[in-house]
PDB file of C-alpha atoms in Angstrom:
ATOM      1  CA  MET K   1    -168.331-150.304  55.441  1.00 58.00           C
ATOM      2  CA  LYS K   2    -167.033-147.485  57.794  1.00 54.00           C
ATOM      3  CA  LYS K   3    -168.305-145.305  55.210  1.00 55.00           C
ATOM      4  CA  THR K   4    -171.739-146.573  54.968  1.00 57.00           C
ATOM      5  CA  LEU K   5    -172.346-147.175  58.413  1.00 51.00           C
ATOM      6  CA  SER K   6    -171.584-143.056  59.041  1.00 60.00           C
ATOM      7  CA  ARG K   7    -174.352-142.555  56.303  1.00 60.00           C
ATOM      8  CA  LEU K   8    -176.242-144.299  58.343  1.00 54.00           C
ATOM      9  CA  ALA K   9    -176.376-143.280  61.801  1.00 56.00           C
ATOM     10  CA  LEU K  10    -176.183-139.867  59.953  1.00 55.00           C
ATOM     11  CA  ILE K  11    -179.774-140.789  58.710  1.00 58.00           C
ATOM     12  CA  ALA K  12    -180.705-141.803  61.505  1.00 52.00           C
ATOM     13  CA  MET K  13    -179.762-139.563  63.473  1.00 54.00           C
ATOM     14  CA  VAL K  14    -181.790-136.480  61.639  1.00 50.00           C
ATOM     15  CA  ALA K  15    -184.870-139.024  61.288  1.00 50.00           C
ATOM     16  CA  SER K  16    -184.762-138.729  64.890  1.00 51.00           C
ATOM     17  CA  LEU K  17    -184.644-134.881  65.044  1.00 46.00           C
ATOM     18  CA  PHE K  18    -187.366-134.690  62.148  1.00 48.00           C
ATOM     19  CA  VAL K  19    -189.086-136.712  64.826  1.00 45.00           C
ATOM     20  CA  ILE K  20    -188.610-134.850  67.325  1.00 45.00           C
ATOM     21  CA  ASN K  21    -189.009-131.723  66.297  1.00 47.00           C
ATOM     22  CA  ILE K  22    -192.376-132.772  65.052  1.00 45.00           C
ATOM     23  CA  ASN K  23    -193.784-133.971  68.663  1.00 48.00           C
ATOM     24  CA  LEU K  24    -192.297-130.920  70.022  1.00 43.00           C
ATOM     25  CA  PHE K  25    -194.864-128.823  67.327  1.00 46.00           C
ATOM     26  CA  ALA K  26    -197.780-130.667  68.159  1.00 50.00           C
ATOM     27  CA  SER K  27    -196.959-130.554  71.518  1.00 67.00           C
ATOM     28  CA  GLU K  28    -196.903-127.201  71.539  1.00 79.00           C
ATOM     29  CA  THR K  29    -200.607-127.002  69.660  1.00 82.00           C
ATOM     30  CA  ASP K  30    -202.206-128.949  71.405  1.00 87.00           C
ATOM     31  CA  ASP K  31    -201.172-126.869  74.360  1.00 87.00           C
ATOM     32  CA  ARG K  32    -201.621-123.379  72.633  1.00 90.00           C
ATOM     33  CA  ILE K  33    -205.026-124.856  71.681  1.00 88.00           C
ATOM     34  CA  GLU K  34    -206.022-126.098  75.810  1.00 88.00           C
ATOM     35  CA  SER K  35    -205.188-122.272  76.708  1.00 89.00           C
ATOM     36  CA  THR K  36    -206.341-120.086  73.752  1.00 91.00           C
ATOM     37  CA  ALA K  37    -209.903-121.866  74.625  1.00 90.00           C
ATOM     38  CA  LYS K  38    -210.296-120.263  78.066  1.00 91.00           C
ATOM     39  CA  GLU K  39    -208.898-116.958  77.428  1.00 93.00           C
ATOM     40  CA  SER K  40    -211.415-117.468  74.582  1.00 94.00           C
ATOM     41  CA  TYR K  41    -214.520-114.413  74.908  1.00 95.00           C
ATOM     42  CA  VAL K  42    -217.385-117.297  75.430  1.00 95.00           C
ATOM     43  CA  PHE K  43    -215.618-119.185  77.505  1.00 95.00           C
ATOM     44  CA  LYS K  44    -214.374-115.740  80.264  1.00 94.00           C
ATOM     45  CA  THR K  45    -218.753-114.213  79.277  1.00 93.00           C
ATOM     46  CA  TYR K  46    -220.721-117.293  78.528  1.00 94.00           C
ATOM     47  CA  LEU K  47    -219.743-120.340  79.838  1.00 95.00           C
ATOM     48  CA  LYS K  48    -217.339-118.197  83.359  1.00 93.00           C
ATOM     49  CA  GLY K  49    -220.063-120.733  85.403  1.00 92.00           C
ATOM     50  CA  ASP K  50    -219.264-124.055  83.880  1.00 95.00           C
ATOM     51  CA  ASP K  51    -216.978-126.671  85.281  1.00 95.00           C
ATOM     52  CA  ILE K  52    -215.081-127.294  81.291  1.00 95.00           C
ATOM     53  CA  LYS K  53    -211.987-128.885  81.074  1.00 95.00           C
ATOM     54  CA  ILE K  54    -209.582-129.134  77.500  1.00 94.00           C
ATOM     55  CA  LYS K  55    -207.146-131.459  76.744  1.00 94.00           C
ATOM     56  CA  SER K  56    -206.044-131.715  73.638  1.00 93.00           C
ATOM     57  CA  LYS K  57    -203.478-134.888  72.117  1.00 91.00           C
ATOM     58  CA  ASP K  58    -202.567-134.571  68.117  1.00 90.00           C
ATOM     59  CA  GLY K  59    -205.262-131.473  67.640  1.00 89.00           C
ATOM     60  CA  VAL K  60    -207.982-134.146  68.756  1.00 93.00           C
ATOM     61  CA  ALA K  61    -210.003-131.875  71.491  1.00 94.00           C
ATOM     62  CA  THR K  62    -211.582-133.903  74.390  1.00 95.00           C
ATOM     63  CA  MET K  63    -214.222-131.856  76.486  1.00 95.00           C
ATOM     64  CA  THR K  64    -214.981-132.919  80.411  1.00 96.00           C
ATOM     65  CA  GLY K  65    -217.443-131.278  83.381  1.00 96.00           C
ATOM     66  CA  THR K  66    -220.337-129.893  83.141  1.00 96.00           C
ATOM     67  CA  VAL K  67    -222.703-127.101  82.181  1.00 96.00           C
ATOM     68  CA  SER K  68    -225.133-125.168  82.962  1.00 93.00           C
ATOM     69  CA  GLU K  69    -227.779-126.230  80.049  1.00 91.00           C
ATOM     70  CA  GLU K  70    -227.614-127.859  76.978  1.00 91.00           C
ATOM     71  CA  SER K  71    -226.482-124.956  74.826  1.00 92.00           C
ATOM     72  CA  HIS K  72    -223.387-124.541  76.901  1.00 95.00           C
ATOM     73  CA  LYS K  73    -222.554-127.326  75.481  1.00 95.00           C
ATOM     74  CA  GLU K  74    -223.323-126.556  71.754  1.00 94.00           C
ATOM     75  CA  LEU K  75    -221.117-123.064  72.310  1.00 95.00           C
ATOM     76  CA  ALA K  76    -218.274-124.711  73.850  1.00 96.00           C
ATOM     77  CA  ARG K  77    -218.135-127.686  71.063  1.00 96.00           C
ATOM     78  CA  GLU K  78    -218.008-124.936  68.562  1.00 95.00           C
ATOM     79  CA  THR K  79    -216.140-122.567  69.751  1.00 95.00           C
ATOM     80  CA  VAL K  80    -212.782-124.927  70.653  1.00 96.00           C
ATOM     81  CA  ALA K  81    -213.575-127.045  66.825  1.00 94.00           C
ATOM     82  CA  SER K  82    -213.173-122.839  65.503  1.00 93.00           C
ATOM     83  CA  LEU K  83    -209.247-122.774  67.215  1.00 92.00           C
ATOM     84  CA  PRO K  84    -206.453-123.006  64.766  1.00 90.00           C
ATOM     85  CA  GLY K  85    -204.874-126.454  65.093  1.00 91.00           C
ATOM     86  CA  VAL K  86    -207.969-128.421  65.938  1.00 93.00           C
ATOM     87  CA  VAL K  87    -208.544-131.869  63.704  1.00 93.00           C
ATOM     88  CA  SER K  88    -211.942-132.432  65.472  1.00 94.00           C
ATOM     89  CA  VAL K  89    -213.552-132.129  68.814  1.00 95.00           C
ATOM     90  CA  ASP K  90    -214.448-135.176  71.559  1.00 96.00           C
ATOM     91  CA  ASN K  91    -217.744-133.366  73.821  1.00 96.00           C
ATOM     92  CA  ARG K  92    -217.676-135.163  76.914  1.00 96.00           C
ATOM     93  CA  LEU K  93    -219.432-131.908  78.368  1.00 96.00           C
ATOM     94  CA  GLU K  94    -222.455-133.193  81.276  1.00 95.00           C
ATOM     95  CA  ILE K  95    -225.193-131.329  81.795  1.00 93.00           C
ATOM     96  CA  ARG K  96    -225.925-130.617  85.142  1.00 92.00           C
ATOM     97  CA  GLY K  97    -228.720-131.350  86.951  1.00 88.00           C
ATOM     98  CA  LYS K  98    -232.006-132.560  84.816  1.00 87.00           C
ATOM     99  CA  ALA K  99    -232.512-131.443  81.248  1.00 85.00           C
ATOM    100  CA  PRO K 100    -235.416-129.545  80.923  1.00 90.00           C
ATOM    101  CA  ALA K 101    -238.168-132.411  78.433  1.00 92.00           C
ATOM    102  CA  ILE K 102    -238.676-131.170  74.569  1.00 90.00           C
ATOM    103  CA  TYR K 103    -240.971-128.802  74.002  1.00 92.00           C
ATOM    104  CA  SER K 104    -241.529-128.985  77.741  1.00 95.00           C
ATOM    105  CA  ASN K 105    -242.402-124.596  78.951  1.00 96.00           C
ATOM    106  CA  ALA K 106    -238.995-125.026  80.752  1.00 95.00           C
ATOM    107  CA  TRP K 107    -237.237-126.482  77.029  1.00 95.00           C
ATOM    108  CA  LEU K 108    -238.883-123.752  75.019  1.00 96.00           C
ATOM    109  CA  VAL K 109    -237.950-121.001  77.726  1.00 96.00           C
ATOM    110  CA  THR K 110    -233.758-121.803  77.501  1.00 94.00           C
ATOM    111  CA  LYS K 111    -234.405-121.631  73.275  1.00 95.00           C
ATOM    112  CA  VAL K 112    -235.529-118.496  72.927  1.00 96.00           C
ATOM    113  CA  LYS K 113    -232.985-117.197  75.767  1.00 95.00           C
ATOM    114  CA  SER K 114    -230.051-118.708  73.796  1.00 94.00           C
ATOM    115  CA  THR K 115    -231.502-117.690  70.738  1.00 94.00           C
ATOM    116  CA  LEU K 116    -231.838-113.517  71.917  1.00 95.00           C
ATOM    117  CA  LEU K 117    -228.408-114.094  73.727  1.00 94.00           C
ATOM    118  CA  PHE K 118    -225.742-113.245  70.525  1.00 95.00           C
ATOM    119  CA  HIS K 119    -228.111-110.755  69.004  1.00 96.00           C
ATOM    120  CA  ARG K 120    -226.645-107.230  69.817  1.00 94.00           C
ATOM    121  CA  ASN K 121    -229.532-104.537  68.760  1.00 95.00           C
ATOM    122  CA  VAL K 122    -231.756-106.625  71.449  1.00 94.00           C
ATOM    123  CA  ASN K 123    -232.279-106.528  74.808  1.00 89.00           C
ATOM    124  CA  ALA K 124    -231.690-110.492  75.753  1.00 90.00           C
ATOM    125  CA  THR K 125    -229.948-109.946  79.260  1.00 87.00           C
ATOM    126  CA  GLY K 126    -233.240-107.806  80.338  1.00 89.00           C
ATOM    127  CA  THR K 127    -235.584-108.876  79.301  1.00 95.00           C
ATOM    128  CA  GLU K 128    -237.791-111.897  81.099  1.00 97.00           C
ATOM    129  CA  VAL K 129    -239.151-114.948  79.082  1.00 97.00           C
ATOM    130  CA  LEU K 130    -241.994-117.138  79.920  1.00 97.00           C
ATOM    131  CA  ALA K 131    -243.977-120.213  78.693  1.00 97.00           C
ATOM    132  CA  ASN K 132    -246.853-121.719  78.320  1.00 97.00           C
ATOM    133  CA  ASP K 133    -248.028-124.747  75.447  1.00 95.00           C
ATOM    134  CA  GLY K 134    -246.093-122.570  72.325  1.00 96.00           C
ATOM    135  CA  THR K 135    -247.430-119.666  73.667  1.00 97.00           C
ATOM    136  CA  VAL K 136    -244.420-117.091  74.651  1.00 97.00           C
ATOM    137  CA  THR K 137    -244.052-113.945  76.421  1.00 98.00           C
ATOM    138  CA  LEU K 138    -241.906-110.938  76.484  1.00 97.00           C
ATOM    139  CA  ARG K 139    -241.338-109.069  79.230  1.00 97.00           C
ATOM    140  CA  GLY K 140    -238.599-106.170  80.400  1.00 96.00           C
ATOM    141  CA  GLU K 141    -237.626-102.763  78.411  1.00 95.00           C
ATOM    142  CA  ALA K 142    -237.185-101.461  74.921  1.00 94.00           C
ATOM    143  CA  ASN K 143    -234.412 -98.367  73.806  1.00 93.00           C
ATOM    144  CA  SER K 144    -237.431 -98.577  70.422  1.00 94.00           C
ATOM    145  CA  THR K 145    -240.635-100.008  69.011  1.00 95.00           C
ATOM    146  CA  ALA K 146    -238.539-101.343  66.447  1.00 95.00           C
ATOM    147  CA  GLN K 147    -236.014-103.526  69.013  1.00 96.00           C
ATOM    148  CA  LYS K 148    -238.550-104.911  70.530  1.00 96.00           C
ATOM    149  CA  ASN K 149    -240.637-105.592  67.695  1.00 96.00           C
ATOM    150  CA  LEU K 150    -236.989-107.415  66.519  1.00 96.00           C
ATOM    151  CA  MET K 151    -237.172-109.492  69.591  1.00 96.00           C
ATOM    152  CA  THR K 152    -240.877-110.479  69.198  1.00 97.00           C
ATOM    153  CA  GLU K 153    -239.684-110.969  64.758  1.00 97.00           C
ATOM    154  CA  TYR K 154    -236.699-113.702  67.035  1.00 97.00           C
ATOM    155  CA  ALA K 155    -238.790-115.121  69.222  1.00 97.00           C
ATOM    156  CA  LYS K 156    -241.351-116.568  66.949  1.00 97.00           C
ATOM    157  CA  ASP K 157    -238.973-118.002  65.109  1.00 96.00           C
ATOM    158  CA  VAL K 158    -236.954-120.570  67.270  1.00 96.00           C
ATOM    159  CA  GLU K 159    -238.152-124.036  67.258  1.00 94.00           C
ATOM    160  CA  GLY K 160    -241.801-124.893  69.209  1.00 95.00           C
ATOM    161  CA  VAL K 161    -242.786-121.513  69.388  1.00 96.00           C
ATOM    162  CA  ARG K 162    -246.579-120.898  68.334  1.00 96.00           C
ATOM    163  CA  ASN K 163    -247.205-117.671  69.201  1.00 97.00           C
ATOM    164  CA  VAL K 164    -245.273-114.538  71.038  1.00 98.00           C
ATOM    165  CA  ASN K 165    -246.965-111.674  73.533  1.00 98.00           C
ATOM    166  CA  ASN K 166    -244.810-109.602  73.054  1.00 97.00           C
ATOM    167  CA  GLU K 167    -245.712-107.258  76.575  1.00 97.00           C
ATOM    168  CA  MET K 168    -242.562-105.185  76.965  1.00 97.00           C
ATOM    169  CA  THR K 169    -242.269-101.808  77.460  1.00 95.00           C
ATOM    170  CA  VAL K 170    -240.941 -98.934  75.196  1.00 95.00           C
ATOM    171  CA  LEU K 171    -238.699 -96.760  77.296  1.00 91.00           C
ATOM    172  CA  PRO K 172    -239.742 -93.339  76.029  1.00 90.00           C
ATOM    173  CA  ALA K 173    -237.159 -91.334  73.501  1.00 80.00           C
ATOM    174  CA  PRO K 174    -233.760 -89.794  74.613  1.00 76.00           C
ATOM    175  CA  ALA K 175    -233.788 -85.879  75.373  1.00 69.00           C
ATOM    176  CA  LYS K 176    -233.250 -83.685  72.300  1.00 67.00           C
ATOM    177  CA  PRO K 177    -229.439 -82.822  71.263  1.00 61.00           C
ATOM    178  CA  ASP K 178    -230.505 -79.026  72.629  1.00 58.00           C
ATOM    179  CA  GLU K 179    -232.322 -79.898  76.216  1.00 51.00           C
ATOM    180  CA  LYS K 180    -228.956 -81.084  76.962  1.00 50.00           C
ATOM    181  CA  THR K 181    -225.555 -78.969  76.980  1.00 44.00           C
ATOM    182  CA  MET K 182    -222.389 -80.656  74.686  1.00 40.00           C
ATOM    183  CA  GLY K 183    -220.808 -81.486  78.079  1.00 46.00           C
ATOM    184  CA  ASP K 184    -223.220 -83.493  80.100  1.00 48.00           C
ATOM    185  CA  LYS K 185    -223.043 -85.753  77.476  1.00 43.00           C
ATOM    186  CA  MET K 186    -219.819 -85.774  77.107  1.00 37.00           C
ATOM    187  CA  ASP K 187    -220.186 -86.544  81.103  1.00 43.00           C
ATOM    188  CA  THR K 188    -222.786 -89.619  79.974  1.00 45.00           C
ATOM    189  CA  MET K 189    -220.491 -91.065  77.325  1.00 38.00           C
ATOM    190  CA  THR K 190    -217.703 -90.995  79.687  1.00 38.00           C
ATOM    191  CA  ASP K 191    -219.457 -92.831  82.357  1.00 43.00           C
ATOM    192  CA  ASN K 192    -221.319 -94.856  81.084  1.00 42.00           C
ATOM    193  CA  MET K 193    -222.276 -96.335  77.623  1.00 38.00           C
ATOM    194  CA  ASN K 194    -225.604 -97.966  76.470  1.00 42.00           C
ATOM    195  CA  PHE K 195    -225.362-100.851  74.340  1.00 38.00           C
ATOM    196  CA  GLY K 196    -228.521-103.263  73.608  1.00 39.00           C
ATOM    197  CA  GLY K 197    -230.694-101.607  76.454  1.00 39.00           C
ATOM    198  CA  LYS K 198    -227.869-101.981  79.051  1.00 40.00           C
ATOM    199  CA  THR K 199    -226.064 -99.846  80.605  1.00 42.00           C
ATOM    200  CA  MET K 200    -222.527-100.728  80.853  1.00 42.00           C
ATOM    201  CA  ASP K 201    -219.153 -98.919  81.994  1.00 45.00           C
ATOM    202  CA  ASN K 202    -215.902 -98.349  79.692  1.00 49.00           C
ATOM    203  CA  LYS K 203    -214.148-101.378  80.544  1.00 46.00           C
ATOM    204  CA  MET K 204    -217.386-103.572  79.459  1.00 41.00           C
ATOM    205  CA  TYR K 205    -218.119-101.728  76.304  1.00 45.00           C
ATOM    206  CA  SER K 206    -214.218-102.096  75.657  1.00 52.00           C
ATOM    207  CA  MET K 207    -213.924-105.965  76.657  1.00 48.00           C
ATOM    208  CA  MET K 208    -216.962-106.323  73.447  1.00 48.00           C
ATOM    209  CA  GLU K 209    -215.017-104.639  70.599  1.00 55.00           C
ATOM    210  CA  SER K 210    -212.160-106.892  70.871  1.00 80.00           C
ATOM    211  CA  ILE K 211    -213.995-110.682  70.476  1.00 94.00           C
ATOM    212  CA  ASP K 212    -211.845-112.319  68.980  1.00 96.00           C
ATOM    213  CA  ASP K 213    -212.493-114.258  65.208  1.00 96.00           C
ATOM    214  CA  THR K 214    -213.010-117.922  67.548  1.00 95.00           C
ATOM    215  CA  SER K 215    -215.686-116.779  69.957  1.00 96.00           C
ATOM    216  CA  THR K 216    -217.541-114.413  66.581  1.00 97.00           C
ATOM    217  CA  THR K 217    -217.357-118.202  64.860  1.00 96.00           C
ATOM    218  CA  ALA K 218    -218.593-119.973  67.505  1.00 96.00           C
ATOM    219  CA  MET K 219    -221.525-117.438  67.801  1.00 96.00           C
ATOM    220  CA  VAL K 220    -221.886-117.502  64.511  1.00 97.00           C
ATOM    221  CA  LYS K 221    -222.798-121.195  64.305  1.00 95.00           C
ATOM    222  CA  THR K 222    -224.579-122.002  67.535  1.00 95.00           C
ATOM    223  CA  THR K 223    -227.524-118.784  66.162  1.00 95.00           C
ATOM    224  CA  LEU K 224    -227.747-119.971  63.051  1.00 95.00           C
ATOM    225  CA  LEU K 225    -228.385-123.655  64.250  1.00 93.00           C
ATOM    226  CA  TYR K 226    -231.593-121.576  67.089  1.00 94.00           C
ATOM    227  CA  HIS K 227    -232.891-119.995  64.842  1.00 95.00           C
ATOM    228  CA  ARG K 228    -235.385-121.866  63.062  1.00 94.00           C
ATOM    229  CA  SER K 229    -235.114-120.521  59.405  1.00 93.00           C
ATOM    230  CA  THR K 230    -232.124-121.505  59.405  1.00 94.00           C
ATOM    231  CA  SER K 231    -231.360-124.587  61.754  1.00 90.00           C
ATOM    232  CA  ALA K 232    -230.756-127.078  57.884  1.00 84.00           C
ATOM    233  CA  LEU K 233    -228.075-124.678  56.895  1.00 86.00           C
ATOM    234  CA  LYS K 234    -225.013-126.469  56.034  1.00 84.00           C
ATOM    235  CA  THR K 235    -222.853-123.243  56.490  1.00 91.00           C
ATOM    236  CA  THR K 236    -219.515-123.281  56.774  1.00 94.00           C
ATOM    237  CA  VAL K 237    -218.256-119.872  58.505  1.00 96.00           C
ATOM    238  CA  GLU K 238    -215.042-118.231  58.955  1.00 96.00           C
ATOM    239  CA  THR K 239    -214.535-115.175  60.582  1.00 96.00           C
ATOM    240  CA  LYS K 240    -210.636-112.881  60.171  1.00 95.00           C
ATOM    241  CA  GLU K 241    -210.783-109.046  62.023  1.00 94.00           C
ATOM    242  CA  GLY K 242    -214.444-109.151  62.589  1.00 94.00           C
ATOM    243  CA  VAL K 243    -215.465-110.495  58.707  1.00 96.00           C
ATOM    244  CA  VAL K 244    -217.726-113.210  58.843  1.00 97.00           C
ATOM    245  CA  ASN K 245    -217.714-115.565  55.156  1.00 97.00           C
ATOM    246  CA  LEU K 246    -220.307-117.657  54.886  1.00 97.00           C
ATOM    247  CA  SER K 247    -220.136-120.167  52.179  1.00 96.00           C
ATOM    248  CA  GLY K 248    -222.934-123.476  51.513  1.00 94.00           C
ATOM    249  CA  LYS K 249    -225.854-123.359  50.020  1.00 92.00           C
ATOM    250  CA  ALA K 250    -229.450-122.256  50.875  1.00 93.00           C
ATOM    251  CA  LYS K 251    -232.945-122.958  49.542  1.00 91.00           C
ATOM    252  CA  ASN K 252    -233.280-119.802  47.363  1.00 92.00           C
ATOM    253  CA  ALA K 253    -232.722-116.134  47.693  1.00 94.00           C
ATOM    254  CA  ALA K 254    -235.163-115.340  50.987  1.00 93.00           C
ATOM    255  CA  GLU K 255    -233.243-118.449  52.834  1.00 93.00           C
ATOM    256  CA  LYS K 256    -230.299-116.660  52.237  1.00 95.00           C
ATOM    257  CA  ASP K 257    -230.748-112.889  53.009  1.00 95.00           C
ATOM    258  CA  LEU K 258    -232.230-114.086  56.370  1.00 95.00           C
ATOM    259  CA  ALA K 259    -229.061-115.697  57.595  1.00 96.00           C
ATOM    260  CA  THR K 260    -227.382-112.261  56.357  1.00 96.00           C
ATOM    261  CA  LYS K 261    -230.189-110.594  58.700  1.00 96.00           C
ATOM    262  CA  PHE K 262    -229.390-112.640  61.646  1.00 97.00           C
ATOM    263  CA  VAL K 263    -225.010-112.489  61.333  1.00 97.00           C
ATOM    264  CA  SER K 264    -225.405-109.332  60.422  1.00 97.00           C
ATOM    265  CA  ASP K 265    -226.687-108.592  64.400  1.00 97.00           C
ATOM    266  CA  VAL K 266    -224.501-110.864  65.826  1.00 97.00           C
ATOM    267  CA  TYR K 267    -221.672-109.875  68.804  1.00 95.00           C
ATOM    268  CA  GLY K 268    -218.213-109.235  66.969  1.00 95.00           C
ATOM    269  CA  VAL K 269    -219.403-109.387  63.196  1.00 96.00           C
ATOM    270  CA  LYS K 270    -217.887-105.822  61.631  1.00 95.00           C
ATOM    271  CA  SER K 271    -219.469-107.128  58.620  1.00 96.00           C
ATOM    272  CA  VAL K 272    -220.388-110.500  56.611  1.00 97.00           C
ATOM    273  CA  ALA K 273    -220.132-111.713  52.964  1.00 97.00           C
ATOM    274  CA  ASN K 274    -222.624-114.513  52.507  1.00 97.00           C
ATOM    275  CA  ASN K 275    -221.186-116.511  49.653  1.00 96.00           C
ATOM    276  CA  MET K 276    -223.965-119.668  49.696  1.00 96.00           C
ATOM    277  CA  ILE K 277    -224.893-120.612  46.344  1.00 94.00           C
ATOM    278  CA  VAL K 278    -228.806-120.853  46.148  1.00 93.00           C
ATOM    279  CA  GLU K 279    -230.203-124.149  44.788  1.00 83.00           C
TER     280      GLU K 279
END
């Protein structure tokens, strides 16, 4: 009898320790989810002006607070959802102020800016976007005619855009190699680096090079969502060390190729493996 009671006590103790370990592991995972989200490139770069609080319990992440616009709410959700250990996201974020009416001029301007934002081969932050009854006007500077044309192409692929009037000025071609000494060129490269039409210092360049996979995944998903041609795609996105893997279904080869093109031009993406199946 005593042996039986001892065995039962031992089993109960082992079971209790097992439960405690599981709870500790779950607690550590929740803490890691909350801290990793805040340290992600997306939160530190694009959402730094928003008031977002994250609380995770058993992998269910709840977001509360306020953001400046609808696109930030979606971006925050995609970022948190892409974190390891997250089971689901309860997005309770609210928009500060009154959100613009769908298809209004203000709504369209925000939509175009959000679509351009994560593309590295365009000058999104240095471009003025205007909208009037479905016609979008782009103003600013482009590094080349190719960049100007790419911005027109991207803007046309936004829901609600009927026409694009691109008034951007193409900057003069850079000086030929023999017009600068090697010392001048090295000084220019060291002091400043040109990225998407904007000048940034080495610190900013280093930050761009170290974009975490979670942020890359979130930016890829958001980009595909905002482009009219790929918004309906049911795509699974996974990123490992900058290599993006796309899976899911596409209506045709052209749609699949377009997804590859858009994703390849997103910050943090080194290469794209498109495994989507053409229906």
